[in-house]
Amino acid sequence: MSTLRDIKIIEAILFASGEPVSEDDLKDKIVKKSEFNNYIEEIKKHYENRGINLLKTGKKWSFRTSDELSEDLVIFKQQKRKLSRAALETLAIVAYHQPVTRSEIENIRGVQMGRGSIDHLMEIGWIKPGVRKNIPGKPTLWSTTDLFLEHFGLENINNLPNQDELKASGFLDKRAAIATITDLAKNDILDSKIESDEEEEKLEDFIPNT
Amino acid sequence: MSTLRDIKIIEAILFASGEPVSEDDLKDKIVKKSEFNNYIEEIKKHYENRGINLLKTGKKWSFRTSDELSEDLVIFKQQKRKLSRAALETLAIVAYHQPVTRSEIENIRGVQMGRGSIDHLMEIGWIKPGVRKNIPGKPTLWSTTDLFLEHFGLENINNLPNQDELKASGFLDKRAAIATITDLAKNDILDSKIESDEEEEKLEDFIPNT
Amino acid sequence: MIENSSEINHEKDQFNILLTGYEGPIDLLLDLAKKQKVDLSEISILALAEQYIEYINNYNKIHLEIAADYLVMSAWLTYLKSRLLLPKDEIEDEYTPEELEEALRFQLLRLEAIQKTSKNLYEKPLINRDTFYGGIEEGVKIKYDITYKANLYDILKTYSSLLSKKDSIQSLTIASSELYSVDQAIQRLKNIFGSIKEWTNIMSLLPNFGTNKIINKSSLSSNFVASLELAKNGLIEVNQKEVFGNIYIRSKN
């Protein structure tokens, strides 16, 4: 059986470009653009059970090696900095709760953010700043990028693992459960102590030490 | 029909390595080495009539795009080049301070600069000249373009994190001790100007009464 | 004394090591809770609060900067505990003890869910770790389209380093120009001491810089040093009657 030329062209382009190609760019190269989805289905099926799979991430298509082979392909593995637990939790919160502010992330994690999580995730290119939230201070809302989808092999942001579960249990709620209460406690109990200590230290700097 | 794991491994390795792979190396990775020739036959057949074909050159195997497509297979690849540090600095300043003149950029960077950076950024299409500033010499005011927003994934130029957010996100490193102390001093002077009454009272505490 | 301080350090380190395993107080609570029972929704909040408070109280000398969050939680749990133990109608407050308990339970369950999920997410086939792009370009005509590699991270990082560079330069300028130097004080005193025949409080001789604390303080210390210098050279006399008392100077002639 002979394969349609358009299908071959899509295959060849995806294969040769070695990175995800947008739907629009692919359609540009074929004759029957209206048949695009059928072509893609055909290719997907042809590679379903092979060493290479066709995958959609965001609005782009790519061939990538089948993930069940990962152990046999360690030879290609690139040395990567390991993500810290803090960064990993931050990434998960941004992915599931997006768009989300930094203080909302802190509320969910129950701890002030360590330096480095947000800028590290941005350096990898997995999160980005978006619009600002319309509350006092207009804080930046963070969300994930297309590169995040691409790297994790997700078709779109609604394909995250456990998403329905989390939603059903109410855990996608960003409300500050005990933070509001601890904020009260903090203001009453500790802030006065810690901050006044700090204040005193600052003043020390200006008293001549003779 | 499920494909044998060994076949998948050969496929994936040929795909991921991006260059022809020797028979010996391929055999190394599979379990049933004696079946190698049969596996190769199977793969060859699977790709016979597709956009990609399996090919032997010397003692090496590789996938390549089908010969019959070569006519219309022009692929646009993006070659990535690094932006110079000067251009990056200039771009960052235009993004944050726009509209801004060249000499204002030089002030912030602390160096004189040639036309190079600005011309280059304009060529890429990330900055554009706007109206002229109404000061002697009527210098051009530079600002970023829509292409800039698009390329950097911003919806709006106001979405760039502000200074506090840069600090909180880990971009701005903790300043050196000496800077902190003089910063405190600076704040102190500012404070005393604004809230001079209150400050004066405190001042008494540290300068012996006459 | 030395022994003592090393002991404190040791304790401090120990506490910090124990805490660095945790990503904050909720994470610590979660760990304690898991040890108590498998099903978090049935956990005894009172028992958990007691465990946490005990855990934190075991360490007296702690590094405030690291432990602030933990101490706040400890204070909050102490409060919760007292609310749970006291008769209900005795305290009027915004929240009932049950609400507080429920809030803490929700916080724990939510963080647990996020932690599990973050693991699941990271176990997904990740590009260049579990799955790879590839392909061979031979036989394809490739036209290169030059793009520049800068991304938003580069811009923010570059801008941040410009800011800090600028900051440090500014503060250096201010530091050097705003202080009153000993040389300046000596010059000034030399110009005026001839007219100071009577014992005069040095405070009344200081130049007035208004409310600028820094200059005033630097001026006070510079003038004091300058007066000692001039006294050493036999030009003036300096007199102070009591410790921390006023300092008087007069011309020696």
XYZ file of C-alpha atoms in Angstrom:
673
model
C 0.000 0.000 0.000
C 1.306 3.334 -0.920
C 1.182 6.135 1.606
C -0.121 9.541 0.598
C 2.535 12.035 -0.249
C 1.163 14.563 2.232
C 1.540 12.050 5.039
C 5.090 11.302 4.007
C 5.893 14.978 3.983
C 4.569 15.498 7.493
C 6.548 12.495 8.688
C 9.732 13.617 7.022
C 9.505 17.169 8.322
C 8.817 16.093 11.875
C 11.616 13.599 11.644
C 14.200 15.901 10.179
C 13.503 18.953 12.284
C 14.312 17.102 15.493
C 12.163 19.364 17.595
C 8.456 20.165 17.875
C 6.930 21.789 14.775
C 3.796 23.908 14.928
C 0.622 22.740 13.228
C 0.622 25.811 11.026
C 4.117 25.143 9.715
C 3.166 21.556 8.912
C -0.027 22.563 7.108
C 2.032 24.988 5.051
C 3.932 22.096 3.493
C 1.065 19.859 2.459
C -1.500 20.029 -0.322
C -4.752 18.963 1.340
C -4.668 21.102 4.435
C -8.216 20.170 5.441
C -7.112 16.551 5.766
C -4.411 17.430 8.268
C -6.110 15.868 11.280
C -6.704 12.601 9.432
C -3.080 12.486 8.331
C -1.930 13.037 11.872
C -4.195 10.243 13.079
C -2.746 7.907 10.496
C 0.821 8.691 11.514
C 0.016 8.433 15.195
C -1.400 4.969 14.657
C 1.527 3.846 12.533
C 3.933 4.703 15.350
C 1.700 3.789 18.257
C 3.560 0.649 19.098
C 7.022 1.509 17.882
C 10.256 2.873 19.297
C 9.274 6.376 18.224
C 5.925 8.014 19.028
C 4.107 11.016 17.675
C 3.094 13.452 20.382
C 1.257 16.727 20.616
C 2.434 19.276 23.160
C 0.738 22.629 23.152
C 0.197 23.461 19.485
C 3.201 21.562 18.259
C 3.828 18.052 17.059
C 6.976 16.006 17.460
C 8.439 12.561 17.261
C 10.157 11.447 20.406
C 11.455 8.100 21.606
C 8.935 5.948 23.394
C 9.114 6.638 27.125
C 8.965 2.936 27.978
C 12.467 2.647 26.560
C 13.961 5.208 28.887
C 16.135 2.664 30.653
C 17.682 1.451 27.407
C 18.390 4.949 26.201
C 20.269 6.272 29.214
C 23.208 6.765 26.845
C 21.452 9.890 25.571
C 20.584 11.234 28.970
C 21.839 14.734 29.509
C 23.372 15.650 32.790
C 20.889 17.928 34.448
C 20.861 19.752 37.689
C 18.499 17.971 39.994
C 15.513 19.953 41.014
C 15.241 20.658 44.735
C 12.171 19.536 46.622
C 11.217 23.157 47.153
C 11.456 23.889 43.419
C 9.518 20.742 42.588
C 6.692 21.633 44.970
C 6.677 25.174 43.651
C 6.452 23.856 40.088
C 3.536 21.595 41.001
C 1.708 24.457 42.701
C 2.248 26.766 39.729
C 1.113 24.020 37.339
C -2.059 23.106 39.207
C -3.047 26.438 40.702
C -2.055 28.765 37.896
C -2.179 31.638 37.628
C -0.869 31.996 41.133
C 0.980 34.641 43.135
C 4.102 34.049 45.128
C 2.314 34.540 48.440
C -0.360 32.033 47.431
C 2.425 29.534 46.769
C 3.828 30.315 50.192
C 0.405 29.808 51.788
C 0.029 26.369 50.292
C 3.551 25.310 51.215
C 3.143 26.841 54.669
C 6.564 28.438 54.549
C 8.280 31.537 53.248
C 9.711 30.838 49.835
C 13.342 29.969 49.743
C 15.309 32.086 47.347
C 15.979 30.386 44.095
C 12.867 28.339 43.439
C 11.134 30.790 41.151
C 14.234 32.032 39.369
C 15.504 28.487 38.938
C 12.228 27.332 37.397
C 12.280 30.368 35.152
C 15.851 29.681 34.099
C 14.821 26.214 32.946
C 11.985 27.946 31.148
C 9.118 26.120 32.806
C 7.339 29.072 34.422
C 6.775 32.693 33.429
C 5.282 35.829 34.927
C 1.862 36.737 33.543
C -0.595 39.512 34.237
C -0.813 41.052 37.667
C -3.504 40.192 40.153
C -5.919 42.996 40.804
C -5.424 43.191 44.551
C -3.398 45.664 46.617
C 0.245 45.480 45.618
C -0.672 44.061 42.202
C 1.476 40.952 42.580
C 2.668 39.005 39.557
C 0.712 35.896 38.656
C 2.921 32.977 37.656
C 2.024 30.268 35.182
C 3.660 27.454 33.253
C 5.055 27.789 29.735
C 4.674 25.843 26.487
C 8.176 24.517 27.107
C 6.873 22.973 30.327
C 4.207 21.114 28.321
C 6.822 20.094 25.768
C 9.321 18.825 28.302
C 6.747 16.866 30.288
C 5.043 15.524 27.170
C 1.685 17.100 28.052
C -0.811 17.927 25.343
C -2.263 20.762 27.390
C -2.372 22.040 30.915
C -5.577 20.135 31.670
C -3.756 16.837 31.184
C -1.805 17.065 34.402
C -1.703 13.885 36.466
C -4.193 13.667 39.369
C -5.891 16.896 38.326
C -9.470 15.660 38.785
C -8.649 14.116 42.130
C -7.153 17.328 43.426
C -10.080 19.315 42.198
C -12.636 16.959 43.714
C -10.934 17.123 47.095
C -10.907 20.900 47.034
C -7.126 21.066 47.046
C -6.998 23.410 44.089
C -8.348 25.987 46.493
C -5.708 28.649 46.975
C -7.178 30.012 50.195
C -4.735 30.538 52.992
C -6.077 27.965 55.397
C -4.163 28.645 58.558
C -1.943 31.353 57.212
C -4.516 34.010 57.991
C -4.737 32.747 61.509
C -1.008 32.379 61.906
C -0.626 35.837 60.475
C -2.660 37.103 63.368
C -0.592 35.092 65.782
C 2.587 36.201 64.090
C 1.648 39.842 64.362
C 0.719 39.471 67.998
C 3.396 37.187 69.265
C 6.508 37.036 67.226
C 6.695 39.962 64.909
C 6.965 42.337 67.785
C 9.857 40.348 69.195
C 11.776 39.581 66.077
C 11.285 42.877 64.367
C 12.120 44.911 67.389
C 15.329 42.931 67.741
C 16.145 43.716 64.165
C 15.320 47.338 64.661
C 17.638 47.574 67.596
C 20.435 46.027 65.645
C 20.047 48.605 62.940
C 20.282 51.395 65.441
C 23.457 49.917 66.831
C 25.102 50.594 63.533
C 24.877 54.289 64.107
C 26.072 54.558 67.656
C 29.788 55.298 67.577
C 31.683 52.413 69.105
C 34.252 54.279 71.145
C 0.121 -6.034 17.120
C 2.829 -5.425 19.619
C 6.330 -4.813 18.378
C 9.249 -6.625 19.973
C 11.178 -4.542 22.478
C 14.457 -5.182 20.654
C 13.010 -3.711 17.473
C 11.783 -0.662 19.331
C 15.207 -0.170 20.859
C 16.929 -0.236 17.475
C 14.425 2.266 16.126
C 14.765 4.599 19.081
C 18.553 4.523 19.057
C 18.737 5.230 15.329
C 16.309 8.098 15.796
C 17.832 9.656 18.914
C 21.479 9.402 17.904
C 20.965 11.631 14.896
C 23.723 9.992 12.890
C 24.426 6.565 11.385
C 25.044 3.870 14.016
C 27.241 0.809 13.495
C 25.773 -2.670 13.555
C 27.952 -3.616 16.514
C 26.705 -0.732 18.612
C 23.118 -1.599 17.845
C 23.641 -5.282 18.653
C 25.160 -4.219 21.966
C 21.857 -2.753 23.089
C 19.523 -5.613 22.250
C 18.863 -8.973 23.875
C 18.622 -11.402 20.964
C 21.670 -10.409 18.985
C 21.333 -13.358 16.603
C 17.984 -11.961 15.471
C 19.483 -8.643 14.468
C 19.133 -9.159 10.725
C 15.493 -10.129 11.050
C 14.810 -7.066 13.142
C 16.426 -4.848 10.579
C 14.294 -6.440 7.879
C 11.153 -5.795 9.881
C 12.027 -2.150 10.379
C 12.962 -1.681 6.750
C 9.583 -3.011 5.735
C 7.717 -0.870 8.198
C 9.271 2.252 6.727
C 9.413 1.131 3.106
C 6.634 3.319 1.926
C 6.829 6.124 4.416
C 8.373 9.557 4.663
C 11.388 8.054 6.412
C 13.410 5.059 5.206
C 15.985 2.813 6.821
C 19.277 2.857 4.999
C 22.617 1.106 5.198
C 25.787 3.021 4.441
C 28.990 1.062 4.903
C 28.515 -0.847 8.127
C 26.216 1.694 9.609
C 22.473 2.055 9.706
C 20.438 5.223 9.710
C 17.016 6.653 9.043
C 16.737 9.309 6.449
C 13.941 11.146 4.783
C 12.618 9.523 1.639
C 14.508 10.427 -1.564
C 11.356 11.135 -3.492
C 10.541 13.982 -1.129
C 13.846 15.768 -1.390
C 12.430 18.117 -3.996
C 9.967 19.823 -1.714
C 11.544 19.159 1.625
C 13.010 22.430 2.602
C 13.068 22.757 6.315
C 13.444 26.002 8.076
C 15.545 25.511 11.098
C 16.117 28.126 13.632
C 19.716 28.736 14.264
C 20.100 30.150 17.681
C 22.596 32.831 18.381
C 23.457 34.347 21.668
C 22.783 37.994 22.216
C 25.810 39.981 23.323
C 25.957 41.160 26.887
C 25.821 44.788 25.808
C 22.718 44.153 23.717
C 21.087 42.214 26.536
C 21.750 45.030 28.989
C 20.437 47.597 26.566
C 17.335 45.521 25.929
C 16.674 45.044 29.644
C 16.969 48.789 30.244
C 14.679 49.673 27.350
C 12.156 47.116 28.624
C 12.108 48.531 32.127
C 12.647 52.237 31.489
C 10.882 52.865 28.208
C 10.578 55.283 26.611
C 14.253 55.989 27.144
C 16.995 57.866 25.314
C 20.365 56.465 24.379
C 22.183 58.635 26.889
C 19.821 57.522 29.639
C 20.690 53.939 28.754
C 24.366 54.823 28.910
C 23.856 56.393 32.328
C 22.322 53.246 33.726
C 24.892 50.953 32.138
C 27.677 53.221 33.246
C 29.412 53.020 29.842
C 29.352 54.899 26.597
C 28.092 52.805 23.752
C 28.207 52.800 20.026
C 25.196 52.442 17.804
C 25.823 48.693 17.667
C 23.518 47.429 20.379
C 20.612 49.640 19.481
C 20.942 48.937 15.763
C 21.169 45.245 16.408
C 18.105 45.167 18.651
C 16.217 47.207 16.096
C 17.236 44.798 13.345
C 15.932 41.850 15.335
C 12.783 43.867 15.781
C 12.660 43.991 19.552
C 12.990 47.751 19.984
C 11.792 50.713 17.970
C 12.384 54.450 17.891
C 9.452 56.560 19.019
C 8.900 60.274 19.384
C 11.738 62.567 20.349
C 12.250 63.794 23.878
C 11.598 67.478 24.297
C 15.007 68.416 25.666
C 17.988 70.066 23.944
C 19.167 67.881 21.092
C 15.740 66.215 20.854
C 17.052 62.691 21.313
C 15.047 59.686 20.115
C 13.077 57.776 22.726
C 13.337 53.997 22.427
C 10.756 51.426 23.436
C 10.043 47.727 22.967
C 7.870 46.303 20.181
C 4.977 43.860 20.050
C 7.417 41.340 18.617
C 9.408 41.710 21.807
C 6.349 40.861 23.909
C 5.592 37.906 21.675
C 9.115 36.522 21.711
C 9.452 36.771 25.473
C 5.973 35.469 26.176
C 4.668 38.632 27.786
C 1.145 39.859 27.284
C 1.913 43.291 28.525
C 5.067 45.222 29.291
C 3.740 45.943 32.791
C 3.908 42.249 33.574
C 7.647 42.392 34.041
C 8.390 41.703 37.698
C 9.236 44.859 39.611
C 12.276 45.352 41.759
C 10.730 43.884 44.921
C 9.515 40.883 43.015
C 12.905 40.364 41.425
C 14.371 40.313 44.890
C 11.720 37.978 46.283
C 12.101 35.618 43.355
C 15.821 35.293 43.873
C 17.091 37.347 40.941
C 18.522 40.127 42.994
C 21.087 38.612 45.260
C 21.431 39.667 48.821
C 23.553 42.738 48.712
C 26.993 42.905 50.205
C 27.170 43.882 53.853
C 28.720 47.232 53.119
C 25.988 48.136 50.680
C 23.366 47.152 53.208
C 24.782 49.397 55.873
C 25.081 52.383 53.596
C 21.615 51.607 52.291
C 20.311 51.766 55.809
C 22.086 55.045 56.232
C 20.533 56.264 53.014
C 17.075 55.241 54.175
C 17.779 56.912 57.431
C 18.572 60.182 55.799
C 15.467 59.919 53.651
C 13.332 58.992 56.625
C 14.638 61.843 58.651
C 13.730 64.202 55.878
C 10.210 62.898 55.633
C 9.441 62.289 59.256
C 11.801 64.807 60.696
C 9.846 65.386 63.900
C 9.891 61.797 64.952
C 13.481 61.346 63.927
C 14.635 64.318 65.878
C 13.276 62.811 69.019
C 15.205 59.633 68.410
C 18.312 61.580 67.578
C 18.376 62.991 71.078
C 18.806 59.494 72.396
C 22.195 59.132 70.817
C 23.758 62.528 71.062
C 24.451 63.504 74.654
C 22.417 66.454 75.806
C 24.256 69.674 76.248
C 33.016 29.654 78.329
C 34.465 28.172 75.181
C 33.057 24.778 75.981
C 29.722 26.307 76.611
C 29.503 28.107 73.327
C 30.554 25.084 71.340
C 27.779 23.206 73.057
C 25.315 25.800 71.981
C 26.631 25.651 68.468
C 26.320 21.949 68.519
C 22.718 22.176 69.603
C 22.029 24.822 67.050
C 23.500 22.735 64.277
C 21.565 19.739 65.378
C 18.355 21.669 65.283
C 19.161 23.089 61.914
C 19.995 19.695 60.540
C 16.713 18.365 61.889
C 14.875 21.231 60.282
C 16.664 21.283 56.945
C 15.044 17.949 56.238
C 11.743 19.793 56.242
C 10.261 22.340 53.895
C 8.654 24.356 56.661
C 6.428 23.788 59.688
C 3.533 22.259 57.759
C 5.932 19.763 56.250
C 7.216 18.882 59.725
C 3.650 18.564 61.029
C 2.801 16.371 58.077
C 5.682 14.073 58.865
C 4.696 13.862 62.531
C 1.102 13.210 61.489
C 2.068 10.402 59.139
C 3.924 8.739 61.982
C 0.792 8.998 64.080
C -1.706 7.563 61.648
C -2.051 6.605 58.030
C -5.345 8.363 57.425
C -4.723 12.036 57.899
C -8.389 12.955 57.987
C -8.799 11.030 61.223
C -5.716 12.336 62.922
C -5.912 13.792 66.436
C -4.994 17.426 66.039
C -4.535 17.821 69.779
C -2.021 14.994 69.962
C -0.279 16.345 66.892
C -0.060 19.820 68.386
C 1.485 18.387 71.537
C 4.027 16.393 69.550
C 5.026 19.407 67.492
C 5.390 21.693 70.510
C 7.501 19.069 72.238
C 9.672 18.657 69.159
C 10.328 22.381 68.956
C 10.755 22.839 72.718
C 13.530 20.291 72.768
C 15.729 22.913 71.225
C 16.222 26.031 73.267
C 18.968 27.725 71.381
C 17.777 27.969 67.866
C 18.654 29.978 64.881
C 15.838 32.499 64.663
C 16.207 33.182 60.983
C 15.688 29.553 60.090
C 13.223 28.770 62.797
C 10.904 31.785 62.793
C 8.233 29.997 60.780
C 8.504 27.007 63.075
C 8.144 29.127 66.194
C 5.106 30.920 64.836
C 3.499 27.553 64.212
C 4.447 26.444 67.707
C 2.798 29.519 69.177
C -0.287 28.954 67.084
C -0.535 25.298 68.107
C -0.145 26.249 71.765
C -3.039 28.621 71.294
C -5.081 25.963 69.502
C -4.326 23.465 72.235
C -5.549 25.799 74.953
C -8.687 26.505 72.951
C -9.343 22.817 72.530
C -8.890 22.108 76.219
C -10.752 25.062 77.711
C -14.522 25.015 78.191
C -16.153 26.358 75.067
C -18.141 29.251 76.443
C -15.218 30.802 78.265
C -13.606 32.493 75.308
C -15.186 34.721 72.741
C -13.289 34.647 69.509
C -13.605 34.935 65.777
C -12.921 31.248 65.230
C -14.254 28.201 67.017
C -11.675 25.574 67.989
C -13.290 23.244 65.460
C -12.741 25.768 62.701
C -9.109 26.129 63.657
C -8.714 22.370 63.745
C -10.372 22.047 60.377
C -8.155 24.757 58.878
C -5.037 22.957 60.023
C -6.338 19.640 58.770
C -7.070 21.165 55.364
C -3.608 22.709 55.199
C -2.016 19.353 55.999
C -4.104 17.394 53.521
C -3.544 19.942 50.768
C 0.215 19.957 51.204
C 0.257 16.178 51.288
C -1.692 16.086 48.040
C 0.655 18.602 46.428
C 3.717 16.670 47.530
C 2.356 13.431 46.085
C 1.375 15.206 42.914
C 4.712 16.891 42.462
C 6.309 13.450 42.551
C 3.844 12.093 40.012
C 4.441 15.075 37.796
C 8.190 14.684 37.895
C 7.861 10.994 37.089
C 6.252 11.800 33.785
C 8.531 11.101 30.824
C 10.760 14.125 30.798
C 12.528 15.192 27.634
C 16.263 14.461 27.624
C 15.838 12.278 30.692
C 13.364 9.592 29.659
C 12.543 10.469 26.108
C 14.526 12.096 23.329
C 14.185 14.060 20.155
C 16.214 12.969 17.199
C 16.099 12.560 13.491
C 18.646 12.852 10.766
C 19.000 15.917 8.640
C 20.743 14.244 5.752
C 18.803 14.452 2.542
C 16.894 17.458 3.657
C 17.503 20.957 2.474
C 17.771 23.143 5.492
C 17.436 26.853 5.435
C 18.547 28.555 8.569
C 16.502 31.171 10.154
C 18.590 33.022 12.682
C 16.925 33.640 15.968
C 18.410 35.075 19.081
C 18.559 32.936 22.106
C 17.676 35.490 24.768
C 14.709 34.611 26.935
C 12.885 36.396 29.693
C 15.169 34.884 32.307
C 18.180 36.496 30.620
C 16.498 39.879 30.680
C 15.489 39.683 34.331
C 18.902 38.375 35.351
C 20.694 41.077 33.364
C 18.476 43.816 34.722
C 18.945 42.542 38.272
C 22.706 42.586 37.972
C 22.556 46.109 36.536
C 20.481 47.160 39.531
C 22.849 45.708 42.068
C 25.871 47.098 40.238
C 24.262 50.511 40.253
C 23.287 50.201 43.902
C 26.771 49.471 45.096
C 28.244 52.328 43.108
C 25.686 54.756 44.505
C 26.198 53.746 48.081
C 29.949 54.148 47.762
C 29.539 57.723 46.618
C 27.177 58.551 49.411
C 29.298 56.931 52.054
C 32.371 58.919 51.099
C 30.745 62.296 50.662
C 28.309 62.318 53.560
C 30.680 61.689 56.440
C 32.497 64.386 58.388
C 36.163 63.526 58.426
C 38.725 64.016 61.189
C 40.792 66.201 58.860
C 37.814 68.439 58.294
C 37.250 68.675 62.052
C 40.898 69.528 62.747
C 40.870 72.236 60.089
C 37.698 73.705 61.489
C 38.820 73.618 65.140
C 42.160 75.163 64.202
C 40.298 78.057 62.628
C 38.159 78.728 65.682
C 40.070 77.622 68.782
C 41.923 80.912 69.051
C 38.690 82.587 70.082
C 37.784 79.950 72.700
C 39.275 81.391 75.859
C 36.761 79.929 78.336
C 35.918 76.265 78.952
C 33.344 75.510 76.275
C 31.224 72.414 75.780
C 32.443 70.695 72.640
C 28.820 69.969 71.691
C 28.173 73.647 71.175
C 31.084 73.861 68.748
C 29.829 71.187 66.386
C 28.779 72.325 62.946
C 25.043 71.957 62.448
C 23.914 69.451 59.858
C 20.250 69.568 60.740
C 18.603 66.223 61.232
C 21.091 64.170 59.281
C 21.952 61.559 61.867
C 24.899 60.084 60.095
C 26.767 63.317 59.582
C 25.957 64.498 63.075
C 27.360 61.344 64.561
C 30.427 61.342 62.346
C 30.934 65.009 63.155
C 30.740 64.317 66.893
C 33.325 61.564 66.740
C 35.603 63.431 64.317
C 35.554 66.536 66.466
C 36.324 64.508 69.560
C 39.310 62.884 67.856
C 40.357 66.275 66.505
C 40.272 67.814 69.977
C 42.527 65.036 71.303
C 44.881 65.582 68.397
C 45.071 69.336 69.026
C 45.562 68.731 72.769
C 48.402 66.360 71.993
C 50.026 69.104 69.952
C 49.674 71.458 72.892
C 47.238 73.826 71.205
C 44.192 73.270 73.379
C 43.151 71.723 76.704
C 40.444 69.099 77.110
C 38.513 68.478 80.303
C 35.898 65.943 81.369
C 34.769 65.759 84.999
C 33.026 62.412 85.074
C 32.547 59.342 82.937
C 30.056 60.155 80.165
C 30.044 63.736 81.354
C 30.296 66.747 79.119
C 33.597 67.433 77.395
C 34.998 70.970 77.560
C 37.816 72.523 75.600
C 39.648 75.860 75.658
C 42.574 77.428 73.938
C 45.875 76.835 75.748
C 47.078 80.392 75.426
